[in-house]
PDB file of C-alpha atoms in Angstrom:
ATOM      1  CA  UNK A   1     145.549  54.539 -55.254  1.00 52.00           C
ATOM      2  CA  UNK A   2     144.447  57.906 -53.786  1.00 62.00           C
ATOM      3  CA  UNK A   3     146.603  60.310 -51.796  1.00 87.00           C
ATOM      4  CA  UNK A   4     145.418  59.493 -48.390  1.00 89.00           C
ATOM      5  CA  UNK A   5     146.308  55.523 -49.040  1.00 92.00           C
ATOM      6  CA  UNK A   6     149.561  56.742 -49.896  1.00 93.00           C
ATOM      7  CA  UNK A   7     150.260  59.221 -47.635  1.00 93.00           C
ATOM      8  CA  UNK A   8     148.977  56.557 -44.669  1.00 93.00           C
ATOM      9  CA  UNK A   9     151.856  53.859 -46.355  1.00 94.00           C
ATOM     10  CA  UNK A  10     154.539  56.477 -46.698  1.00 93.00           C
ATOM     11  CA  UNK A  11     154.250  57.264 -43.150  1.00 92.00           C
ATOM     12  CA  UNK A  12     154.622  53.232 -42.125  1.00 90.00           C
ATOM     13  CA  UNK A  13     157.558  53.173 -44.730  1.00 90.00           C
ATOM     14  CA  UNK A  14     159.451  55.410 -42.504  1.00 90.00           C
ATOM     15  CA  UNK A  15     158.462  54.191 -39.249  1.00 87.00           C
ATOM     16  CA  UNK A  16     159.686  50.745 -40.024  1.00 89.00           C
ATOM     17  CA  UNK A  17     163.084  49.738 -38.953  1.00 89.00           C
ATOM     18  CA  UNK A  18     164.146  46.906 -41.620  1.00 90.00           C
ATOM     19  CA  UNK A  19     165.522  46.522 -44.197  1.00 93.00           C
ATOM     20  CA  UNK A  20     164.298  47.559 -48.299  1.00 93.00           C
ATOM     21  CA  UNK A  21     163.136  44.135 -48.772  1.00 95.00           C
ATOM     22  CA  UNK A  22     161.166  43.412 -45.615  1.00 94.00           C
ATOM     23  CA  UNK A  23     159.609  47.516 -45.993  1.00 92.00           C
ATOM     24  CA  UNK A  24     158.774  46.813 -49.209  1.00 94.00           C
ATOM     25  CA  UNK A  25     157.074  43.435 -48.912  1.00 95.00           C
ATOM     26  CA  UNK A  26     155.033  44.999 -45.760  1.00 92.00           C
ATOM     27  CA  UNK A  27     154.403  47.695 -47.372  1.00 93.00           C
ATOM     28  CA  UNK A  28     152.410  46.020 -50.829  1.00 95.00           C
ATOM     29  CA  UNK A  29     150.666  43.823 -47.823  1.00 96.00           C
ATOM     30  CA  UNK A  30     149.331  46.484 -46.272  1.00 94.00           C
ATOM     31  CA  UNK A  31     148.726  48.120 -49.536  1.00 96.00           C
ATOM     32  CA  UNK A  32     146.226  45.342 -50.544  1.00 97.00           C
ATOM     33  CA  UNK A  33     144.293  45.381 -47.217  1.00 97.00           C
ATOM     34  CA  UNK A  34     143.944  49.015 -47.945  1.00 96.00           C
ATOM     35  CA  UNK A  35     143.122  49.022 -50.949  1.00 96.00           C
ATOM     36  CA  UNK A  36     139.889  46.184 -50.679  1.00 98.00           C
ATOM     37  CA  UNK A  37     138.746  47.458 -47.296  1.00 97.00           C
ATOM     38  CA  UNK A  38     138.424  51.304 -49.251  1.00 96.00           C
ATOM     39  CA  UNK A  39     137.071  48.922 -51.867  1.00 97.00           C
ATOM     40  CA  UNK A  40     134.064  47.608 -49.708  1.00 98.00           C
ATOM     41  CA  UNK A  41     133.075  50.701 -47.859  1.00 98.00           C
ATOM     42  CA  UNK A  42     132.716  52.106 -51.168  1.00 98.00           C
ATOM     43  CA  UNK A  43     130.526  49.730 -52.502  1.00 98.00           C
ATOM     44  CA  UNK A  44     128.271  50.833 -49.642  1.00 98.00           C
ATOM     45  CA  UNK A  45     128.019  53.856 -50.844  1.00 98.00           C
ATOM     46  CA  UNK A  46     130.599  56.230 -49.237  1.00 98.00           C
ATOM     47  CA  UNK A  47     132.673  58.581 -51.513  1.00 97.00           C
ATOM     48  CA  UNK A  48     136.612  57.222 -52.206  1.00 95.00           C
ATOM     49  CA  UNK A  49     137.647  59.924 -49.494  1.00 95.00           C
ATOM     50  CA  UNK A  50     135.125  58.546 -46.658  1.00 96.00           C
ATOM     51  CA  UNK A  51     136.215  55.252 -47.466  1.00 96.00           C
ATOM     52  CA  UNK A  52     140.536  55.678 -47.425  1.00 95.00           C
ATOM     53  CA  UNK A  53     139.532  58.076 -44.290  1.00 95.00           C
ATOM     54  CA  UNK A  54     137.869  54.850 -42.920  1.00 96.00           C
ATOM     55  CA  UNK A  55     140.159  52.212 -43.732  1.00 95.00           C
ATOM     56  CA  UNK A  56     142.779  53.784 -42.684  1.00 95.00           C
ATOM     57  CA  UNK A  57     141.952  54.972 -39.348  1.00 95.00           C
ATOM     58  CA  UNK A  58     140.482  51.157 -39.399  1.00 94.00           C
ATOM     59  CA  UNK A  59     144.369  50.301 -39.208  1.00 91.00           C
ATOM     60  CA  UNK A  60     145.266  53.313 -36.455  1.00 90.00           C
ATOM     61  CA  UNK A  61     147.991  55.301 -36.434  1.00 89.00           C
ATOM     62  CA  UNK A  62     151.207  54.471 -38.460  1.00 83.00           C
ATOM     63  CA  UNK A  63     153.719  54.626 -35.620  1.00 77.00           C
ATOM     64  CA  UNK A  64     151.806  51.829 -34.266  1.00 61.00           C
ATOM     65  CA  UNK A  65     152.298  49.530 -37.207  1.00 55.00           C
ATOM     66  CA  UNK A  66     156.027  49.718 -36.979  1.00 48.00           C
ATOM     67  CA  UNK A  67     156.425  46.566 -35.566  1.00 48.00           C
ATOM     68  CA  UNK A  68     155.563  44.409 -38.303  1.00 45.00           C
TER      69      UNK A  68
END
């Protein structure tokens, strides 16, 4: 997984407010959606950075995601 994909999952790890179990589980979820939506926009053609830059502006800013 590249470093923007991490970097984007790190930053929802520590915005969450559960516990290790629940942060992890949400965290592989979100890892997955990620991972295939960086997956199809680069089968379009875009470079792996254009594509984690999309997908992950696709799922807005971390702090947002904390309530999952």
């Amino acid at each position: 997984m590249a470093n923007k994909l991490s970097d984007y999952l790190d930053s929802i790890k520590t915005c969450l407010k559960c516990d290790s179990a629940v942060k992890a589980s949400v965290t592989r979820e979100l890892q997955t959606h990620l991972e295939d939506k960086s997956q199809e926009l680069k089968e379009t053609g875009l470079s792996e950075d254009e594509a984690n830059n999309i997908a992950t502006e696709s799922f807005g800013p971390p702090s947002i995601n904390r309530s999952a």
